[in-house]
PDB file of C-alpha atoms in Angstrom:
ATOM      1  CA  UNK A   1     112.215  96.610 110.525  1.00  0.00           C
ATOM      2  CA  UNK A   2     111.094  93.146 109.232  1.00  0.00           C
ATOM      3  CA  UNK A   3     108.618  94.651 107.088  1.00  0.00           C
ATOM      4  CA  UNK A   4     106.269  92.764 104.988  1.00  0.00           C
ATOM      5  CA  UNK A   5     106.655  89.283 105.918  1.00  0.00           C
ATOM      6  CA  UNK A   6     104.743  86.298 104.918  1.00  0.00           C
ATOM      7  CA  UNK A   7     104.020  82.618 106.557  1.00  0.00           C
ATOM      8  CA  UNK A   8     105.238  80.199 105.345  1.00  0.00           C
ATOM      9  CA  UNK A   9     107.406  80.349 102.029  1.00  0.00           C
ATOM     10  CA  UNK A  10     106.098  77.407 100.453  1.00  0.00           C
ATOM     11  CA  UNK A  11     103.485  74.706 101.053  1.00  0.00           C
ATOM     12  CA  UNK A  12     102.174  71.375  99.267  1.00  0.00           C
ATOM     13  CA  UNK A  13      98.754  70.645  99.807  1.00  0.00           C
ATOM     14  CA  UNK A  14      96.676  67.903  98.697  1.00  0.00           C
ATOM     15  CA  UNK A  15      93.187  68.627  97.469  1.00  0.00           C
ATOM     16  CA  UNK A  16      90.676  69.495  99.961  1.00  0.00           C
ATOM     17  CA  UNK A  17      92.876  70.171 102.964  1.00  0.00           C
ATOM     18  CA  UNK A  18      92.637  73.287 104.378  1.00  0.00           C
ATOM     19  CA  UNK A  19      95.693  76.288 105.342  1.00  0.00           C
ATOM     20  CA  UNK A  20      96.045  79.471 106.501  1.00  0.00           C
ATOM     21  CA  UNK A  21      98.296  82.338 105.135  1.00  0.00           C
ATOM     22  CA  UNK A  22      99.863  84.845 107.222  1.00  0.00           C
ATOM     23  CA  UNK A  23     100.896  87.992 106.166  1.00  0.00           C
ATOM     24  CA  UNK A  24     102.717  90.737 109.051  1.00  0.00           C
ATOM     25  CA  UNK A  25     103.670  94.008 109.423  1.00  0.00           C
ATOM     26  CA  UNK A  26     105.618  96.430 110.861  1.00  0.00           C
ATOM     27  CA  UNK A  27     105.025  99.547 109.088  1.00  0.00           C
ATOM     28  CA  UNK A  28     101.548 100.684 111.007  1.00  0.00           C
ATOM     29  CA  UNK A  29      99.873 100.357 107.262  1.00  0.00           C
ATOM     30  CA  UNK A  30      96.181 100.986 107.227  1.00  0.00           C
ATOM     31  CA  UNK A  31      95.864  98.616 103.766  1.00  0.00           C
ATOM     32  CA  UNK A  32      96.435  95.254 103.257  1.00  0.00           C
ATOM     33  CA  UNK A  33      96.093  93.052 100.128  1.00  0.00           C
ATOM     34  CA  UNK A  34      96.448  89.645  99.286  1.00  0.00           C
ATOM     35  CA  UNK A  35      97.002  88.573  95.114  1.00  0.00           C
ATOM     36  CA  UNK A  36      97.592  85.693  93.338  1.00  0.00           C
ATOM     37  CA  UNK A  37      99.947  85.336  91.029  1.00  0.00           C
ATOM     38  CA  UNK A  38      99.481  82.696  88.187  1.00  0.00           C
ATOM     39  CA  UNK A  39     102.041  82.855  84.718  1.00  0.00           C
ATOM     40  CA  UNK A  40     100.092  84.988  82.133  1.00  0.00           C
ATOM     41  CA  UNK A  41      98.093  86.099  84.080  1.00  0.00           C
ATOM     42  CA  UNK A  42      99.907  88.881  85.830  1.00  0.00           C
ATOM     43  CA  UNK A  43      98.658  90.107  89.511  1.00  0.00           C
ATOM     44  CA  UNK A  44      94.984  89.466  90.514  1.00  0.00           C
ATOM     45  CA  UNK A  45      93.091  90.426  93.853  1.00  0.00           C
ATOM     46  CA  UNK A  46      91.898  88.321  96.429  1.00  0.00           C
ATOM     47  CA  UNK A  47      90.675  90.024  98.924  1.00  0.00           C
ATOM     48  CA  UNK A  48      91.613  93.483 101.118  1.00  0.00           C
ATOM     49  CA  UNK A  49      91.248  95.255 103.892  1.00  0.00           C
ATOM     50  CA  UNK A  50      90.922  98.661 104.347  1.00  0.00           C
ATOM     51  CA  UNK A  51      91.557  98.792 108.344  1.00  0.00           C
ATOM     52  CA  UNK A  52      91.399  96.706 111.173  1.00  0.00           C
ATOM     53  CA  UNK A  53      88.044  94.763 111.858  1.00  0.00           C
ATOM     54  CA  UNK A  54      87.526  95.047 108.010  1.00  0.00           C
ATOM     55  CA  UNK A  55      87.827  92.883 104.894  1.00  0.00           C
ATOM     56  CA  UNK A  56      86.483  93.702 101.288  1.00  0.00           C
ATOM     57  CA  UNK A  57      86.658  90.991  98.417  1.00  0.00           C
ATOM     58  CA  UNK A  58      88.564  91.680  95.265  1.00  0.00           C
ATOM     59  CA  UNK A  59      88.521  90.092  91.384  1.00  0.00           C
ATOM     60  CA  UNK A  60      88.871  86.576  92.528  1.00  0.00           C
ATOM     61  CA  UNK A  61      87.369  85.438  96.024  1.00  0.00           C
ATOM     62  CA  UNK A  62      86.139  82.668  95.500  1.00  0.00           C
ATOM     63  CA  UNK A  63      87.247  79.223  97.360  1.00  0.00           C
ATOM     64  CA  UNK A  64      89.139  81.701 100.133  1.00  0.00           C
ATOM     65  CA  UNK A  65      88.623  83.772 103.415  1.00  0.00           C
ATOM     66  CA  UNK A  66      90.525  86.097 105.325  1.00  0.00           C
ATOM     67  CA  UNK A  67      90.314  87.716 108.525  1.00  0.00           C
ATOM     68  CA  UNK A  68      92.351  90.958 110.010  1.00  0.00           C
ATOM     69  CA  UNK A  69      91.665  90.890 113.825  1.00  0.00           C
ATOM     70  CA  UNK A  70      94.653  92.892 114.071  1.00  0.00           C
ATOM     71  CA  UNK A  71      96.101  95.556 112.191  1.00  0.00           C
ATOM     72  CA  UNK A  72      99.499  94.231 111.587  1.00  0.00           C
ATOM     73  CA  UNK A  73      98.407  90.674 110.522  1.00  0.00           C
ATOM     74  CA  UNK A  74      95.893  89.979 107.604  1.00  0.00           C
ATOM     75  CA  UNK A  75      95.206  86.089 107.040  1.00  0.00           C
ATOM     76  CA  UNK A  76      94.165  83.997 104.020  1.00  0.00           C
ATOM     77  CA  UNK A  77      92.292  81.157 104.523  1.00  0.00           C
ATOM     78  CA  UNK A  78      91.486  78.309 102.154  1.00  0.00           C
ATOM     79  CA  UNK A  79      88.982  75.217 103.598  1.00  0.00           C
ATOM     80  CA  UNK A  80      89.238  72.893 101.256  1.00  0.00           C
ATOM     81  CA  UNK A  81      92.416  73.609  98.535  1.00  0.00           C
ATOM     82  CA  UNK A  82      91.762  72.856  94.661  1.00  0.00           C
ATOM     83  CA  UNK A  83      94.468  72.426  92.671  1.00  0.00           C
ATOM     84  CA  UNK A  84      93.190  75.674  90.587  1.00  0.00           C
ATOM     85  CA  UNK A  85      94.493  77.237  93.649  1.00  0.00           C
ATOM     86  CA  UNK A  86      98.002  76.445  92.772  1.00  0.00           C
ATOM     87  CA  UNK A  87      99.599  79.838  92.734  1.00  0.00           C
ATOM     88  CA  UNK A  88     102.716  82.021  94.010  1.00  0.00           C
ATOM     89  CA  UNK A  89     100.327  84.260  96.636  1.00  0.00           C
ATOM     90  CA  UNK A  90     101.900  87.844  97.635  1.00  0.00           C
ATOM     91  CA  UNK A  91     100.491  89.830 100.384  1.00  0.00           C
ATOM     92  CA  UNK A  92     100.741  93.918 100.200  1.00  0.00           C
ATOM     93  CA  UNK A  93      99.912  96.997 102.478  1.00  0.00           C
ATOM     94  CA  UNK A  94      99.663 100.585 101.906  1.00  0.00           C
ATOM     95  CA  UNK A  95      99.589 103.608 104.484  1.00  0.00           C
ATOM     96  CA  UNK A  96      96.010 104.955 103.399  1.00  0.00           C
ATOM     97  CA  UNK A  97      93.811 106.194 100.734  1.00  0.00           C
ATOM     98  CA  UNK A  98      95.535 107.346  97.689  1.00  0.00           C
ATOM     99  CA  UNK A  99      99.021 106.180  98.632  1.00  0.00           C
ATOM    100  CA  UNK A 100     100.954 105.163  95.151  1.00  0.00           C
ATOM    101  CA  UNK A 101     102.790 102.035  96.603  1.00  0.00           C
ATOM    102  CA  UNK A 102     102.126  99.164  97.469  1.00  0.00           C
ATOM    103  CA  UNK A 103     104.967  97.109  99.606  1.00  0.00           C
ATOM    104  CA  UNK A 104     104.816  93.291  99.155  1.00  0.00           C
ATOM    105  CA  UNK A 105     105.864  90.718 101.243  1.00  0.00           C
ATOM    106  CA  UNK A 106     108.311  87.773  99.501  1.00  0.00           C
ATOM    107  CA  UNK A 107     105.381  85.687  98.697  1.00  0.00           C
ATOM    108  CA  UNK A 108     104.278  81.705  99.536  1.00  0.00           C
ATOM    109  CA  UNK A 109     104.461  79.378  97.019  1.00  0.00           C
ATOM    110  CA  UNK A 110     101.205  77.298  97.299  1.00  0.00           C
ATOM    111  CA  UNK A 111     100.766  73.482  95.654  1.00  0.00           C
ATOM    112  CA  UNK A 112      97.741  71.873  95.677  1.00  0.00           C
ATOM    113  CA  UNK A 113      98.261  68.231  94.194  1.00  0.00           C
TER     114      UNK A 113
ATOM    115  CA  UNK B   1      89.741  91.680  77.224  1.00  0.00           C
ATOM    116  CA  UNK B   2      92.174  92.793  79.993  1.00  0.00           C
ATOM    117  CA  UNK B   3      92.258  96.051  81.678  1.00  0.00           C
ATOM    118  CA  UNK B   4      96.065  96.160  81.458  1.00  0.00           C
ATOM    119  CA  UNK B   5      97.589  94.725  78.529  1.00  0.00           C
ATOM    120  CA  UNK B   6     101.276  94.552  77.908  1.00  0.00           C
ATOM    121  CA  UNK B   7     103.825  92.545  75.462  1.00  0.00           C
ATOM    122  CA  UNK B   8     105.074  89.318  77.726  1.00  0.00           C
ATOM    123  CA  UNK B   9     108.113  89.485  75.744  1.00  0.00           C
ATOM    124  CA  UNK B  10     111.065  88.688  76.242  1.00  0.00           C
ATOM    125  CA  UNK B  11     113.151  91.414  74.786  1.00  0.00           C
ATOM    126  CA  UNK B  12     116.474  90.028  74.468  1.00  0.00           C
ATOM    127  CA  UNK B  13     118.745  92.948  74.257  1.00  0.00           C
ATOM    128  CA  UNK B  14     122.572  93.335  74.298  1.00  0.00           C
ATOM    129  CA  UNK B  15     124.404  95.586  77.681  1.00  0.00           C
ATOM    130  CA  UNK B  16     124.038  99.512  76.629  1.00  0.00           C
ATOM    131  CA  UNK B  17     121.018  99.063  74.317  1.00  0.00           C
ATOM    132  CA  UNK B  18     117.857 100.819  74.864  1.00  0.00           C
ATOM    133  CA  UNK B  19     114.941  99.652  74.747  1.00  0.00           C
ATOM    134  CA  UNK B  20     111.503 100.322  75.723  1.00  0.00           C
ATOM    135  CA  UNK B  21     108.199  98.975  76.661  1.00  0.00           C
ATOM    136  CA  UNK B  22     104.258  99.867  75.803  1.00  0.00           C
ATOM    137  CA  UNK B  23     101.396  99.226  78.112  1.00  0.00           C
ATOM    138  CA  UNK B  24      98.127  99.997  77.109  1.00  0.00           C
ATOM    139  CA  UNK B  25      94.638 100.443  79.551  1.00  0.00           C
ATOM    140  CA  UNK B  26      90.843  99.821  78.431  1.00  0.00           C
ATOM    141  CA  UNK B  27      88.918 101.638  81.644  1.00  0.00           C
ATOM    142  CA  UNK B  28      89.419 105.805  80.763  1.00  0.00           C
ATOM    143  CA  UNK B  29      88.949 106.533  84.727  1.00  0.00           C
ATOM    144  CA  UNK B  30      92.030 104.982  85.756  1.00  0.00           C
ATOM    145  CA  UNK B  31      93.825 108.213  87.164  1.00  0.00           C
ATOM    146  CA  UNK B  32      97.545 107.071  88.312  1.00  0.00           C
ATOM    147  CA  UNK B  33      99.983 104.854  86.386  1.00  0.00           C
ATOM    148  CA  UNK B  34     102.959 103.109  87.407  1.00  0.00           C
ATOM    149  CA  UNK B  35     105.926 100.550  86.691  1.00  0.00           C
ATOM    150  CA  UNK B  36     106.439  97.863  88.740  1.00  0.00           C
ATOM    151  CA  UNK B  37     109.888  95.781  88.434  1.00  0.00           C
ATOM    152  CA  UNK B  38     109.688  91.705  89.411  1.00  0.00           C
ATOM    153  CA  UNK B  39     113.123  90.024  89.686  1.00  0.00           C
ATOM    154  CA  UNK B  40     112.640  86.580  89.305  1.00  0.00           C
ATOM    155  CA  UNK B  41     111.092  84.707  92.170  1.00  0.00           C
ATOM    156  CA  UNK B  42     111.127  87.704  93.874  1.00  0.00           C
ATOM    157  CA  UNK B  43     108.166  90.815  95.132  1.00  0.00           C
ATOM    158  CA  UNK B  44     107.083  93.415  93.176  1.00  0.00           C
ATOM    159  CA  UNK B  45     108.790  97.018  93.872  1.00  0.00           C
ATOM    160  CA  UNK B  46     108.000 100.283  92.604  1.00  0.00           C
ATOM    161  CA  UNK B  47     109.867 101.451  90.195  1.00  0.00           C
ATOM    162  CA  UNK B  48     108.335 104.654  89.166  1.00  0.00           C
ATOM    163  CA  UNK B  49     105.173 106.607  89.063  1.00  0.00           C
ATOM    164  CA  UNK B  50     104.071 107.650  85.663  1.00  0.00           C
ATOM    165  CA  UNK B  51     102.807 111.653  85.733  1.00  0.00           C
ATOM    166  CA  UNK B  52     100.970 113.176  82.850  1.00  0.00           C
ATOM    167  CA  UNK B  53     103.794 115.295  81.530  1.00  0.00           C
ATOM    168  CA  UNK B  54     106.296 112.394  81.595  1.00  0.00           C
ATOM    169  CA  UNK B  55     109.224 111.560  84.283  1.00  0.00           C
ATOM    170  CA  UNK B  56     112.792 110.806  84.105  1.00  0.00           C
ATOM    171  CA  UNK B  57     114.645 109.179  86.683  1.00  0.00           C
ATOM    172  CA  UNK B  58     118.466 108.225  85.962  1.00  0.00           C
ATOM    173  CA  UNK B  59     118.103 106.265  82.882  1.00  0.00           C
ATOM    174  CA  UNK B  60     114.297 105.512  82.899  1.00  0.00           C
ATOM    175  CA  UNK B  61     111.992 107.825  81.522  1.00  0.00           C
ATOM    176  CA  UNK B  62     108.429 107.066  81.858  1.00  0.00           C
ATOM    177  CA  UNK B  63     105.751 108.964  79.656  1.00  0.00           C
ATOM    178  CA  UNK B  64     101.834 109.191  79.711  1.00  0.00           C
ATOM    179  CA  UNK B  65      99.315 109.643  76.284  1.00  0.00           C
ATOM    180  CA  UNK B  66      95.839 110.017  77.947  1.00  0.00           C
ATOM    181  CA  UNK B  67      94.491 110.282  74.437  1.00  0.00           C
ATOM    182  CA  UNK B  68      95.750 107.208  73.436  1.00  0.00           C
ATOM    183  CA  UNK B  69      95.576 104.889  76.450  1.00  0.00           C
ATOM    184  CA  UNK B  70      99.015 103.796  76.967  1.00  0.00           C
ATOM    185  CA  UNK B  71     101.915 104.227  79.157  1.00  0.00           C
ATOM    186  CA  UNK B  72     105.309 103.773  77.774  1.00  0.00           C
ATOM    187  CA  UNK B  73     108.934 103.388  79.811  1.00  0.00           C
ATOM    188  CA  UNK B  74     112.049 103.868  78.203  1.00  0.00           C
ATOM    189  CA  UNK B  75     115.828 102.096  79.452  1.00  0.00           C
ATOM    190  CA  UNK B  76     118.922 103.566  78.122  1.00  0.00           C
ATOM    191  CA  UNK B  77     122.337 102.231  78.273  1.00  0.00           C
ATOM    192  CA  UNK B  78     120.664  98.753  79.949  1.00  0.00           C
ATOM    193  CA  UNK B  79     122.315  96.989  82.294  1.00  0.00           C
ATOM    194  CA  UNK B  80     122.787  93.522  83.055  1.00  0.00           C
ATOM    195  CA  UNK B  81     121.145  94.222  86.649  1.00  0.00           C
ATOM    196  CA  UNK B  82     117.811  95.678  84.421  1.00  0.00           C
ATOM    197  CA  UNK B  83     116.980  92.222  83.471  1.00  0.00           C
ATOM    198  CA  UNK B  84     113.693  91.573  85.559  1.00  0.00           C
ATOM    199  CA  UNK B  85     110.185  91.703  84.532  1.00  0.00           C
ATOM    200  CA  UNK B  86     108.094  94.953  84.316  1.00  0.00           C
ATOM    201  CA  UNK B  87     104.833  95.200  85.821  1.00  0.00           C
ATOM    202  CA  UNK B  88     102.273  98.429  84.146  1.00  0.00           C
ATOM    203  CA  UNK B  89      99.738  99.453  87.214  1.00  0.00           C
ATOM    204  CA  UNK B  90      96.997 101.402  87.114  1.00  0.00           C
ATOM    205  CA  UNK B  91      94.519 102.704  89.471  1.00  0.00           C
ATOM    206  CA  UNK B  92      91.251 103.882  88.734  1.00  0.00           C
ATOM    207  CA  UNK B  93      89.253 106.974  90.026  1.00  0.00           C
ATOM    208  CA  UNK B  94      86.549 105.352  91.292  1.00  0.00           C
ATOM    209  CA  UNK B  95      88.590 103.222  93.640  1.00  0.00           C
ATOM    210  CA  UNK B  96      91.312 104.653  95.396  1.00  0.00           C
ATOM    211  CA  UNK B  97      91.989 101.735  97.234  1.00  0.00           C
ATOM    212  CA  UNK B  98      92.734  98.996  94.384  1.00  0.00           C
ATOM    213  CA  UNK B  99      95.827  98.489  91.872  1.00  0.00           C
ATOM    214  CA  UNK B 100      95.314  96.854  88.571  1.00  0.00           C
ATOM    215  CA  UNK B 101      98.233  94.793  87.180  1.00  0.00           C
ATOM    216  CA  UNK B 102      99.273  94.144  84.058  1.00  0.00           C
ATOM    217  CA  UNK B 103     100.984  90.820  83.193  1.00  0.00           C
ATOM    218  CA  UNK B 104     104.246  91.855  82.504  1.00  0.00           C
ATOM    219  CA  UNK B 105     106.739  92.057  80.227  1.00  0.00           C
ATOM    220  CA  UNK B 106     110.347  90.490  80.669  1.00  0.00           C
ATOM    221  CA  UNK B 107     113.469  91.810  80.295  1.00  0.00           C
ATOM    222  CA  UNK B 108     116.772  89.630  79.151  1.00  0.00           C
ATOM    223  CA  UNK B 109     119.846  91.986  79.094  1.00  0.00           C
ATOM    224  CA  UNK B 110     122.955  89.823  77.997  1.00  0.00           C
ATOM    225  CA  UNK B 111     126.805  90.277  78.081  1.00  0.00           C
TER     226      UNK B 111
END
């Protein structure tokens, strides 16, 4: 079992090009997160999803999307990168509603120049 | 102010020492508390739930002060393999679904 994985490991962007995330899994989780990660500033949400078909935004949405067609796979989108978007980005899923852990994939480093 | 605050550190402690670690919360209807531990460049993994009545589990003990607002873990006899960074999580009652991160605070455990 793979998993949490994430796609790909690191990326340099330059300002207004546009990426996608991936984030799999194997463990038949109904919850999937995606956070950024910035120094000081400790984990912050992006946006989740609570099942397949469905995505919810979190503390910081702005400048991405995501989509979760299917229920192992949760994408991030950005359409046009900032470099305020420079970040270490860590997707996460959970079994269900009032599960205590979280499992997190190994993360994408992300630079926008 | 954040929701989570912790000390960043680092605590720069010697092999065997023990040390320990304060996290405090602003929101009073977060319900479940947790550590977190982040090796460097690495994912977060749980590294134990919090329960009201405190928890022990091999040399971490993790305690709970409602009144107070703040979660505390303790590390005995620290190892060089405890040197990481320790993440306080809380979730609220009113969202079942979310975590709420603290910072962190980092751990240096030398020779």
């Amino acid at each position: 079992n793979a998993g949490v994985t994430q796609t790909p490991k690191f990326r340099v962007l330059k300002t207004g090009q546009s990426m996608t995330l991936l984030c799999a899994q194997d463990m038949n989780h109904e919850y999937m997160y995606w956070y950024r990660q910035d120094p000081g500033m400790g984990l912050r949400l992006i946006h989740y999803s609570v099942g397949e078909g469905t995505t919810a935004k979190g503390e910081v949405p702005d400048g991405y999307n995501v989509s979760r067609l299917k229920k192992q796979n949760f994408l991030l989108g950005l359409e046009s990168a900032a470099p305020s978007q420079t970040s270490v980005y860590f997707c996460a899923t959970s079994p269900g509603q009032g599960a205590n852990e979280q499992f997190f994939g190994p993360g994408t480093r992300l630079t926008v120049l | 102010r954040k929701e989570v605050e912790q000390d960043p550190g680092p605590f720069n402690v010697p092999e065997g020492a023990t040390v320990a670690f304060n996290c405090t919360y602003s929101n009073s209807a977060s319900q479940s508390f947790f550590w977190y531990r982040q090796d460097c460049r690495k994912e977060p993994k749980l590294l134990m739930s919090v329960y009201s009545s405190g928890n022990e589990d091999g040399r971490f003990t993790a305690q709970l002060n409602r009144a107070s607002q703040y979660i505390s873990l303790l590390i005995r006899d620290s190892k060089l393999s405890d040197s990481a960074t320790y993440l306080c999580v809380v979730r609220r009652m009113d969202s079942s679904y979310k975590l709420i991160f603290g910072s962190g605070t980092r751990l240096l455990v030398r020779p």
